[in-house]
Coordinates of N, CA, C and O (backbone and C1' of nucleotides) in Angstrom, one line a residue:
Chain A
M1 N -3.5 -8.5 -17.7 CA -3.7 -7.1 -17.7 C -2.8 -6.6 -17.4 O -1.8 -6.9 -16.4
S2 N -2.4 -5.3 -17.8 CA -1.2 -4.7 -17.5 C -1.7 -3.7 -16.0 O -2.4 -4.3 -15.2
Q3 N -1.2 -2.8 -15.8 CA -1.2 -2.1 -14.5 C -2.3 -1.5 -14.1 O -2.7 -0.2 -14.2
T4 N -3.5 -2.4 -14.1 CA -4.9 -1.8 -13.9 C -5.2 -1.6 -12.7 O -6.4 -1.0 -12.5
N5 N -4.3 -1.9 -11.7 CA -4.6 -1.6 -10.3 C -4.8 0.0 -9.9 O -3.8 0.6 -9.8
E6 N -6.0 0.9 -10.5 CA -5.9 2.4 -10.3 C -5.4 2.6 -8.7 O -5.3 3.7 -8.6
K7 N -5.8 1.6 -7.9 CA -5.7 2.0 -6.2 C -4.2 2.3 -6.0 O -3.6 2.6 -5.2
E8 N -3.3 1.4 -7.1 CA -2.0 1.3 -6.6 C -1.3 2.5 -7.5 O -1.2 2.6 -8.7
R9 N -0.6 3.6 -6.4 CA 0.1 4.6 -7.1 C 1.4 4.5 -6.9 O 1.7 3.6 -6.1
S10 N 2.1 5.3 -7.3 CA 3.7 5.0 -7.3 C 3.9 5.5 -5.9 O 3.3 6.0 -5.1
P11 N 5.1 5.2 -5.4 CA 5.5 5.0 -3.8 C 5.7 6.6 -3.7 O 5.1 7.1 -2.6
F12 N 6.0 7.3 -4.5 CA 6.1 8.7 -4.3 C 4.9 9.4 -3.9 O 4.4 10.3 -3.0
V13 N 3.7 9.1 -4.6 CA 2.3 9.6 -4.6 C 1.8 9.1 -3.3 O 1.3 9.7 -2.7
N14 N 1.9 7.7 -2.9 CA 1.7 7.1 -1.7 C 1.9 7.7 -0.7 O 1.2 7.9 0.4
R15 N 3.5 8.4 -0.6 CA 4.1 9.0 0.7 C 3.4 10.4 0.6 O 2.9 10.9 1.7
V16 N 3.1 11.2 -0.5 CA 2.5 12.1 -0.3 C 0.9 12.2 0.1 O 0.8 13.1 1.0
F17 N 0.0 11.3 -0.3 CA -1.2 11.1 0.5 C -0.7 11.0 1.9 O -1.7 11.6 2.7
A18 N -0.1 10.1 2.1 CA 0.3 9.7 3.7 C 0.5 10.9 4.5 O 0.0 11.1 5.5
V19 N 1.3 11.9 3.7 CA 1.6 13.1 4.9 C 0.5 14.0 4.7 O 0.2 14.6 5.7
V20 N 0.0 14.1 3.6 CA -1.5 15.0 3.6 C -2.4 14.8 4.5 O -3.3 15.4 5.3
R21 N -2.7 13.2 4.8 CA -3.7 12.7 6.0 C -3.2 12.8 7.3 O -4.1 13.2 8.3
Q22 N -2.1 13.4 7.2 CA -1.4 13.5 8.7 C -1.3 15.2 8.9 O -0.8 15.6 10.0
I23 N -1.8 16.0 8.1 CA -1.8 17.3 8.3 C -2.7 17.8 9.5 O -3.9 17.5 9.3
P24 N -2.4 18.4 10.5 CA -3.3 18.4 11.8 C -4.1 19.7 11.3 O -4.0 20.2 10.4
F25 N -5.3 19.6 12.1 CA -6.1 20.8 12.0 C -5.7 22.3 12.3 O -5.0 22.4 13.0
G26 N -6.1 23.0 11.2 CA -5.9 24.4 11.5 C -4.2 24.7 10.9 O -3.7 25.8 11.3
R27 N -4.0 23.5 10.2 CA -2.4 23.9 10.0 C -2.5 23.9 8.4 O -3.4 23.2 7.5
V28 N -1.4 24.4 7.8 CA -1.1 24.4 6.4 C 0.4 23.9 6.1 O 1.1 24.0 6.7
T29 N 0.6 23.4 5.0 CA 1.8 22.8 4.3 C 1.8 23.3 2.7 O 1.0 23.5 2.2
T30 N 2.9 23.3 2.6 CA 3.3 23.4 1.1 C 3.8 22.5 0.3 O 4.1 21.4 0.7
Y31 N 3.4 22.5 -1.0 CA 3.9 21.2 -2.1 C 5.4 21.1 -1.9 O 5.7 19.9 -1.8
G32 N 5.9 21.8 -1.9 CA 7.9 22.0 -1.8 C 8.1 21.4 -0.7 O 9.1 20.3 -0.5
R33 N 7.6 21.4 0.5 CA 7.9 20.9 1.6 C 7.4 19.3 1.7 O 8.1 18.6 2.3
I34 N 6.3 18.8 1.4 CA 5.8 17.7 1.0 C 6.8 16.8 0.3 O 7.3 15.8 0.2
A35 N 7.1 17.5 -0.9 CA 8.1 17.0 -2.1 C 9.4 16.6 -1.5 O 10.0 15.6 -1.5
H36 N 10.0 17.8 -0.6 CA 11.1 17.5 0.0 C 11.2 16.5 1.0 O 12.4 15.5 1.2
Y37 N 10.4 16.3 1.6 CA 9.8 15.0 3.0 C 9.9 13.7 2.4 O 10.7 12.9 2.9
V38 N 9.5 13.6 1.2 CA 9.2 12.3 0.5 C 10.2 11.8 -0.3 O 10.6 10.8 -0.9
G39 N 11.2 13.0 -0.3 CA 12.5 12.9 -1.0 C 12.7 13.1 -2.5 O 13.3 12.9 -3.2
A40 N 11.5 14.0 -2.8 CA 11.4 14.3 -4.5 C 12.0 15.6 -4.5 O 12.4 15.6 -5.5
G41 N 12.3 16.3 -3.5 CA 13.2 17.4 -3.8 C 12.4 18.5 -4.6 O 12.0 18.9 -3.9
R42 N 12.7 18.6 -5.7 CA 12.0 19.7 -6.6 C 10.9 18.9 -7.6 O 10.1 19.9 -8.1
S43 N 10.6 18.0 -7.2 CA 9.2 17.7 -7.7 C 7.8 18.1 -7.1 O 7.1 17.3 -7.2
A44 N 8.0 19.1 -6.6 CA 6.8 19.9 -6.3 C 5.5 19.8 -6.8 O 4.3 19.8 -6.5
R45 N 6.0 19.8 -8.4 CA 4.9 19.6 -9.2 C 4.0 18.4 -9.2 O 2.9 18.2 -9.4
M46 N 4.5 17.5 -8.9 CA 4.2 16.1 -9.0 C 3.0 16.0 -7.5 O 2.2 15.3 -7.8
V47 N 3.3 16.7 -6.7 CA 2.5 16.6 -5.2 C 1.5 17.0 -5.7 O 0.0 16.4 -5.7
G48 N 1.5 18.3 -6.5 CA 0.0 18.8 -6.8 C -0.7 18.1 -8.1 O -1.8 17.8 -8.1
Y49 N 0.0 17.7 -8.9 CA -0.5 16.7 -9.9 C -1.2 15.3 -9.1 O -2.2 14.8 -9.6
A50 N -0.4 15.0 -8.1 CA -1.0 13.8 -7.4 C -2.4 14.1 -6.8 O -3.3 13.3 -6.7
L51 N -2.1 15.1 -5.9 CA -3.5 15.6 -5.2 C -4.7 15.8 -6.3 O -5.8 15.9 -5.6
R52 N -4.3 16.2 -7.5 CA -5.6 16.7 -8.3 C -6.2 15.2 -8.5 O -7.5 15.5 -9.3
N53 N -5.8 14.1 -8.2 CA -6.2 13.1 -8.3 C -6.4 12.3 -7.3 O -6.3 10.8 -7.5
C54 N -6.5 12.7 -6.4 CA -6.3 12.1 -4.8 C -7.8 11.6 -4.5 O -8.5 11.8 -4.9
P55 N -7.8 10.3 -3.6 CA -8.5 9.6 -3.0 C -9.5 10.6 -2.0 O -9.0 11.9 -1.7
D56 N -10.9 10.5 -1.9 CA -11.8 11.4 -1.3 C -11.4 11.4 0.1 O -11.4 12.6 0.6
D57 N -10.5 10.4 0.8 CA -10.0 10.8 2.4 C -8.9 11.7 2.3 O -8.7 12.4 3.2
V58 N -8.2 11.7 1.4 CA -7.1 12.8 1.2 C -7.8 14.1 0.6 O -7.3 15.3 1.2
S59 N -8.5 14.4 0.0 CA -9.3 15.7 -0.5 C -9.8 16.2 0.9 O -9.7 17.4 0.8
E60 N -10.2 15.5 1.7 CA -10.6 16.2 3.3 C -9.3 17.1 3.8 O -9.7 18.2 4.1
N61 N -8.0 16.6 3.5 CA -6.9 17.6 4.3 C -6.3 18.3 2.9 O -5.4 19.0 3.3
A62 N -6.9 18.0 1.7 CA -6.1 18.8 0.6 C -6.2 20.2 0.6 O -5.1 20.7 0.0
H63 N -7.4 20.7 1.0 CA -7.4 22.1 1.3 C -6.3 22.6 2.2 O -6.1 24.0 2.2
R64 N -5.3 21.8 3.0 CA -4.5 22.5 3.9 C -3.2 22.7 3.1 O -2.4 22.8 3.5
V65 N -3.2 22.0 1.7 CA -1.8 22.3 0.9 C -1.9 23.5 0.0 O -2.9 23.6 -0.9
V66 N -1.0 24.1 0.2 CA -1.1 25.6 -0.8 C 0.4 25.7 -1.2 O 1.3 25.0 -1.0
N67 N 0.7 26.5 -2.2 CA 2.1 26.7 -2.8 C 2.9 27.5 -1.7 O 2.6 27.9 -0.6
R68 N 4.1 27.5 -2.3 CA 5.1 28.2 -1.4 C 5.0 29.6 -0.3 O 5.4 29.8 0.5
I69 N 4.1 30.3 -1.0 CA 3.9 31.7 -0.7 C 2.5 31.6 0.3 O 1.8 32.7 0.6
G70 N 1.8 30.4 0.3 CA 0.5 30.5 0.8 C -1.0 30.6 0.2 O -1.8 30.9 0.5
V71 N -0.5 30.7 -1.4 CA -1.5 31.2 -2.2 C -2.5 29.6 -2.9 O -1.8 28.8 -3.0
L72 N -3.7 29.8 -2.6 CA -4.5 28.9 -3.1 C -4.4 28.4 -4.7 O -5.4 28.5 -5.1
T73 N -3.2 28.1 -4.9 CA -3.2 27.8 -6.5 C -4.1 26.7 -6.8 O -4.5 26.7 -8.0
G74 N -4.4 25.8 -6.2 CA -5.3 24.6 -6.7 C -6.8 24.6 -6.0 O -7.7 24.0 -5.9
G75 N -7.1 26.1 -5.7 CA -8.5 26.3 -5.3 C -9.6 26.1 -6.1 O -10.9 25.6 -5.6
W76 N -9.3 26.0 -7.4 CA -10.5 25.8 -8.2 C -10.6 24.4 -8.5 O -11.8 24.0 -9.2
S77 N -10.2 23.4 -8.1 CA -10.2 22.1 -7.8 C -11.4 22.0 -7.0 O -11.9 20.8 -7.1
W78 N -11.6 22.9 -6.6 CA -13.1 22.8 -5.2 C -14.3 23.2 -6.0 O -15.2 23.2 -5.6
G79 N -13.9 23.8 -7.2 CA -15.0 24.7 -7.8 C -14.7 25.9 -7.8 O -15.1 26.9 -8.9
H80 N -14.1 26.6 -6.8 CA -14.0 28.3 -6.7 C -13.0 28.0 -5.6 O -13.1 27.5 -4.5
P81 N -12.1 28.7 -5.6 CA -11.2 29.2 -4.5 C -11.7 29.5 -2.9 O -11.1 29.5 -2.3
A82 N -12.9 30.2 -3.3 CA -13.6 30.6 -2.3 C -14.0 29.3 -1.0 O -14.2 29.4 -0.2
I83 N -14.3 28.3 -2.0 CA -14.4 27.1 -1.1 C -13.4 26.6 -0.4 O -13.7 26.2 0.9
M84 N -12.2 26.7 -1.1 CA -11.1 26.4 0.0 C -10.8 27.1 1.0 O -10.4 26.7 2.1
R85 N -11.0 28.3 0.8 CA -10.7 29.5 1.7 C -11.7 29.2 3.0 O -11.4 29.5 3.9
G86 N -13.1 29.0 2.5 CA -14.1 28.8 3.7 C -13.4 27.9 4.6 O -13.6 27.9 5.7
L87 N -12.8 26.4 4.0 CA -12.6 25.4 4.8 C -11.5 26.0 5.6 O -11.6 25.3 6.9
L88 N -10.4 26.4 5.0 CA -9.3 26.8 5.9 C -9.9 28.0 7.1 O -9.3 27.8 8.4
E89 N -10.6 28.9 6.7 CA -11.2 29.7 7.6 C -11.5 29.1 8.9 O -11.9 29.6 10.2
D90 N -12.4 28.2 8.4 CA -13.5 27.3 9.6 C -12.4 26.7 10.4 O -13.1 26.2 11.4
E91 N -11.4 26.5 9.9 CA -10.0 25.6 11.1 C -9.6 27.0 11.7 O -8.4 26.4 12.4
G92 N -9.9 28.4 11.3 CA -9.0 29.4 12.3 C -7.7 29.7 11.5 O -6.9 30.6 12.2
V93 N -7.6 29.4 10.3 CA -6.7 29.9 9.6 C -6.7 31.4 9.2 O -7.9 31.9 8.5
T94 N -5.5 32.0 9.4 CA -5.4 33.5 9.2 C -5.1 33.7 7.7 O -4.2 33.0 7.0
F95 N -5.9 34.7 7.1 CA -5.4 35.0 5.8 C -4.9 36.5 5.5 O -5.5 37.5 6.0
I96 N -3.7 36.4 4.6 CA -3.2 37.7 4.6 C -3.6 38.5 3.3 O -3.4 39.8 2.9
D97 N -4.5 37.7 2.4 CA -4.8 38.3 1.2 C -6.2 37.5 0.6 O -6.4 36.4 1.6
E98 N -6.9 37.6 -0.2 CA -8.2 36.9 -0.7 C -7.9 35.8 -0.7 O -8.7 35.1 -0.2
Y99 N -6.9 35.3 -1.5 CA -6.6 33.7 -1.4 C -5.1 33.6 -1.0 O -4.4 32.8 -1.8
Q100 N -4.6 34.1 0.0 CA -3.3 33.7 0.6 C -3.3 33.7 2.0 O -3.6 34.7 2.7
V101 N -3.0 32.4 2.6 CA -2.9 32.2 4.1 C -1.7 32.7 4.3 O -0.8 32.9 3.8
D102 N -1.6 32.7 6.0 CA -0.3 33.3 6.6 C 0.6 32.2 6.8 O 0.2 31.5 8.2
L103 N 1.4 31.8 6.2 CA 2.0 30.5 6.4 C 2.9 30.7 7.6 O 3.4 30.1 8.3
E104 N 3.3 31.9 8.2 CA 4.1 32.4 9.2 C 3.7 31.9 10.3 O 4.0 31.7 11.6
R105 N 2.2 31.8 10.4 CA 1.1 31.7 11.3 C 0.8 30.2 11.5 O 0.8 29.7 12.6
H106 N 0.5 29.3 10.2 CA -0.2 28.0 10.1 C 0.8 27.1 9.6 O 0.5 26.1 9.5
L107 N 2.2 27.6 9.1 CA 2.9 26.7 8.5 C 3.3 25.6 9.2 O 3.4 25.5 10.4
W108 N 2.9 24.1 8.5 CA 3.1 22.7 9.1 C 4.0 22.1 8.2 O 4.0 21.6 7.2
D109 N 5.4 22.1 8.7 CA 6.3 21.7 7.9 C 6.7 20.0 8.8 O 7.2 19.7 9.7
P110 N 6.2 18.8 7.6 CA 6.4 17.5 7.9 C 7.7 17.3 8.3 O 8.3 16.4 8.9
N111 N 8.9 18.2 7.7 CA 10.1 17.7 8.0 C 10.5 17.9 9.3 O 11.5 17.6 9.9
D112 N 9.7 19.0 9.9 CA 10.4 19.2 11.1 C 9.1 18.9 12.1 O 9.4 18.7 13.5
E113 N 8.0 18.5 12.1 CA 7.1 18.2 12.7 C 6.9 16.5 12.7 O 6.8 15.9 13.7
L114 N 7.1 15.9 11.7 CA 7.1 14.5 11.3 C 8.5 13.8 11.4 O 9.5 14.4 11.2
P115 N 8.4 12.6 11.9 CA 9.8 11.9 12.1 C 10.3 11.6 10.5 O 9.6 11.5 9.8
P116 N 11.6 11.4 10.3 CA 12.1 11.3 9.1 C 11.6 9.9 8.5 O 11.4 9.2 9.1
L117 N 11.4 9.9 7.1 CA 11.0 8.8 6.5 C 12.0 7.5 6.7 O 13.2 7.5 6.2
D118 N 11.2 6.5 7.4 CA 12.0 5.4 7.8 C 11.2 4.0 7.6 O 10.5 3.7 8.3
E119 N 11.2 3.2 6.3 CA 10.5 2.0 6.1 C 11.4 1.1 6.3 O 11.1 0.0 6.7
Chain B
dG1 P 8.7 4.4 -29.2 O5' 9.0 6.2 -29.2 C5' 9.4 6.5 -30.7 C4' 9.4 8.1 -30.9 C3' 9.5 8.9 -29.7 O3' 10.2 10.1 -29.9 C1' 7.5 8.9 -29.9
dC2 P 11.3 10.5 -28.8 O5' 10.9 12.0 -29.5 C5' 10.3 12.4 -30.9 C4' 9.4 13.5 -30.8 C3' 9.9 14.6 -29.8 O3' 9.8 16.2 -30.6 C1' 7.7 14.2 -29.5
dT3 P 10.1 17.4 -29.9 O5' 8.8 18.0 -29.5 C5' 7.5 17.9 -30.1 C4' 6.8 18.8 -29.7 C3' 7.1 19.9 -28.8 O3' 6.0 20.9 -28.8 C1' 5.6 18.5 -27.5
dG4 P 6.4 22.4 -28.4 O5' 5.2 22.2 -27.0 C5' 3.9 21.9 -27.9 C4' 2.7 21.9 -26.7 C3' 2.9 22.9 -25.5 O3' 1.4 23.6 -25.1 C1' 3.0 20.8 -24.4
dT5 P 1.5 24.9 -24.4 O5' 1.0 24.1 -22.9 C5' -0.1 23.3 -22.8 C4' -0.3 22.7 -21.6 C3' -0.3 23.7 -20.3 O3' -1.3 23.6 -19.5 C1' 1.0 21.7 -20.1
dG6 P -1.6 24.8 -18.5 O5' -1.6 24.1 -17.1 C5' -2.1 22.5 -17.0 C4' -1.6 22.1 -15.6 C3' -1.3 22.9 -14.6 O3' -1.9 22.3 -13.3 C1' 0.8 21.6 -15.2
dA7 P -3.3 23.2 -12.7 O5' -2.6 23.1 -11.5 C5' -3.2 24.0 -10.3 C4' -2.5 23.8 -9.2 C3' -1.2 23.1 -9.1 O3' -0.1 23.6 -8.4 C1' -2.7 22.2 -7.6
dC8 P 0.7 24.8 -9.0 O5' 2.4 24.2 -8.5 C5' 2.4 23.4 -7.3 C4' 3.7 23.1 -6.7 C3' 4.4 24.9 -5.9 O3' 4.9 24.3 -4.8 C1' 5.3 24.0 -7.9
dT9 P 5.5 25.7 -4.3 O5' 6.9 25.6 -4.6 C5' 7.9 24.4 -4.7 C4' 9.1 24.8 -5.0 C3' 9.8 26.4 -4.3 O3' 10.9 26.0 -3.6 C1' 10.0 26.2 -6.7
dG10 P 11.3 27.1 -2.8 O5' 12.6 27.6 -3.6 C5' 13.6 26.5 -4.4 C4' 14.6 27.2 -5.3 C3' 15.1 28.8 -4.5 O3' 16.5 28.6 -4.8 C1' 14.1 29.0 -6.6
dG11 P 17.2 29.8 -4.4 O5' 17.8 30.5 -5.7 C5' 18.4 29.3 -6.6 C4' 18.7 30.4 -8.2 C3' 19.3 31.9 -8.0 O3' 20.0 31.9 -8.8 C1' 17.0 32.0 -9.1
dG12 P 21.0 33.4 -8.8 O5' 20.7 34.2 -10.4 C5' 20.4 33.3 -11.4 C4' 19.9 33.9 -12.4 C3' 20.4 35.6 -12.7 O3' 20.5 35.7 -14.1 C1' 18.1 35.5 -12.4
dT13 P 21.4 37.1 -14.5 O5' 20.2 37.9 -15.2 C5' 19.6 37.5 -16.2 C4' 18.3 38.3 -16.3 C3' 18.8 39.6 -16.7 O3' 18.1 40.2 -17.7 C1' 16.9 40.0 -15.4
Chain C
dC1 P 8.4 44.9 -2.3 O5' 8.4 45.4 -3.9 C5' 7.8 46.6 -4.3 C4' 7.8 45.8 -6.2 C3' 7.0 44.7 -6.1 O3' 6.2 44.9 -7.2 C1' 9.0 44.8 -7.4
dA2 P 5.0 43.9 -7.6 O5' 5.2 43.5 -9.3 C5' 5.5 44.7 -10.0 C4' 5.8 44.0 -11.4 C3' 5.2 42.7 -11.6 O3' 5.1 42.5 -13.4 C1' 7.1 42.0 -12.0
dC3 P 4.1 41.2 -13.8 O5' 4.9 40.8 -14.6 C5' 5.7 41.5 -15.4 C4' 7.0 41.0 -16.3 C3' 6.5 39.3 -16.9 O3' 7.3 38.9 -18.0 C1' 8.5 39.3 -14.9
dC4 P 7.0 37.9 -18.9 O5' 8.4 37.2 -18.8 C5' 9.7 37.8 -18.8 C4' 10.8 36.9 -18.9 C3' 10.5 35.6 -19.5 O3' 11.5 35.4 -20.6 C1' 11.3 35.5 -17.3
dC5 P 11.6 33.7 -21.2 O5' 12.4 32.9 -20.5 C5' 13.9 33.6 -19.8 C4' 14.5 32.3 -19.1 C3' 14.1 30.8 -19.7 O3' 15.6 30.3 -19.8 C1' 13.8 31.0 -17.4
dA6 P 15.5 28.7 -20.4 O5' 16.1 27.9 -19.4 C5' 17.0 28.2 -18.5 C4' 17.0 27.5 -17.4 C3' 16.9 25.8 -17.7 O3' 17.7 25.0 -17.0 C1' 15.2 26.5 -16.3
dG7 P 18.0 23.2 -17.3 O5' 17.1 22.7 -16.3 C5' 17.8 23.3 -14.5 C4' 16.9 22.3 -13.5 C3' 16.6 20.9 -13.9 O3' 16.7 19.8 -12.8 C1' 14.5 22.0 -13.5
dC8 P 16.7 18.6 -13.4 O5' 15.5 18.1 -12.5 C5' 14.8 18.3 -11.5 C4' 13.3 17.7 -11.2 C3' 13.0 16.7 -11.9 O3' 13.5 15.5 -11.3 C1' 11.1 18.3 -11.9
dC9 P 13.1 14.1 -12.0 O5' 11.6 13.7 -12.3 C5' 10.9 13.6 -11.0 C4' 9.4 13.4 -11.5 C3' 9.0 12.3 -12.6 O3' 7.7 11.5 -12.2 C1' 8.4 14.2 -13.4
dA10 P 7.8 10.1 -12.7 O5' 6.1 10.5 -13.6 C5' 5.2 11.1 -12.7 C4' 4.0 11.5 -13.2 C3' 3.5 10.7 -14.2 O3' 1.9 10.5 -14.3 C1' 3.8 12.5 -15.3
dC11 P 1.3 9.0 -14.9 O5' 0.3 10.1 -15.7 C5' -0.8 11.1 -15.5 C4' -1.0 12.1 -16.5 C3' -1.4 11.1 -17.8 O3' -2.6 11.6 -18.2 C1' 0.1 12.5 -18.6
dA12 P -3.5 10.9 -19.1 O5' -4.1 11.8 -20.0 C5' -4.3 13.2 -19.7 C4' -4.2 14.2 -20.9 C3' -5.0 13.8 -22.1 O3' -5.6 14.3 -22.9 C1' -2.9 14.0 -22.7
dG13 P -6.7 14.2 -24.2 O5' -5.8 14.6 -25.3 C5' -5.3 16.2 -25.5 C4' -4.6 16.5 -26.8 C3' -5.1 15.8 -27.9 O3' -5.1 16.7 -29.0 C1' -2.7 14.9 -27.7

DNA sequence: GCTGTGACTGGGT
DNA sequence: CACCCAGCCACAG
């Protein structure tokens, strides 16, 4: 059988899920910050691609991940951006626009809050 | 196996 | 300030 272990993701994706699960309540982070933390650099797209197929436990924190300007780019993954916005507002996150959060106020950078990657 | 597209980002025009 | 292009990697057609 080939790589039929769908539970086994690439190390990169595994890191992304680990970081997303560690996002504190009421905080938000960006795809680029996560990508940089896992050592992917500009592979921010891969972060979003990974979250698009993330497990349920990660999906609970996935709404805390937005793009570099705080826009809920993946809001439609919840069926509608309003759903994602509601989840963030429920955590006390402030919005500067209909679907744009205040990163200056709630940005959580894993590179600054989390210890350096060391396996 | 090449092409297009995507929950992105940064820089340029 | 708004739009465009190049870079990144993975997956679908």
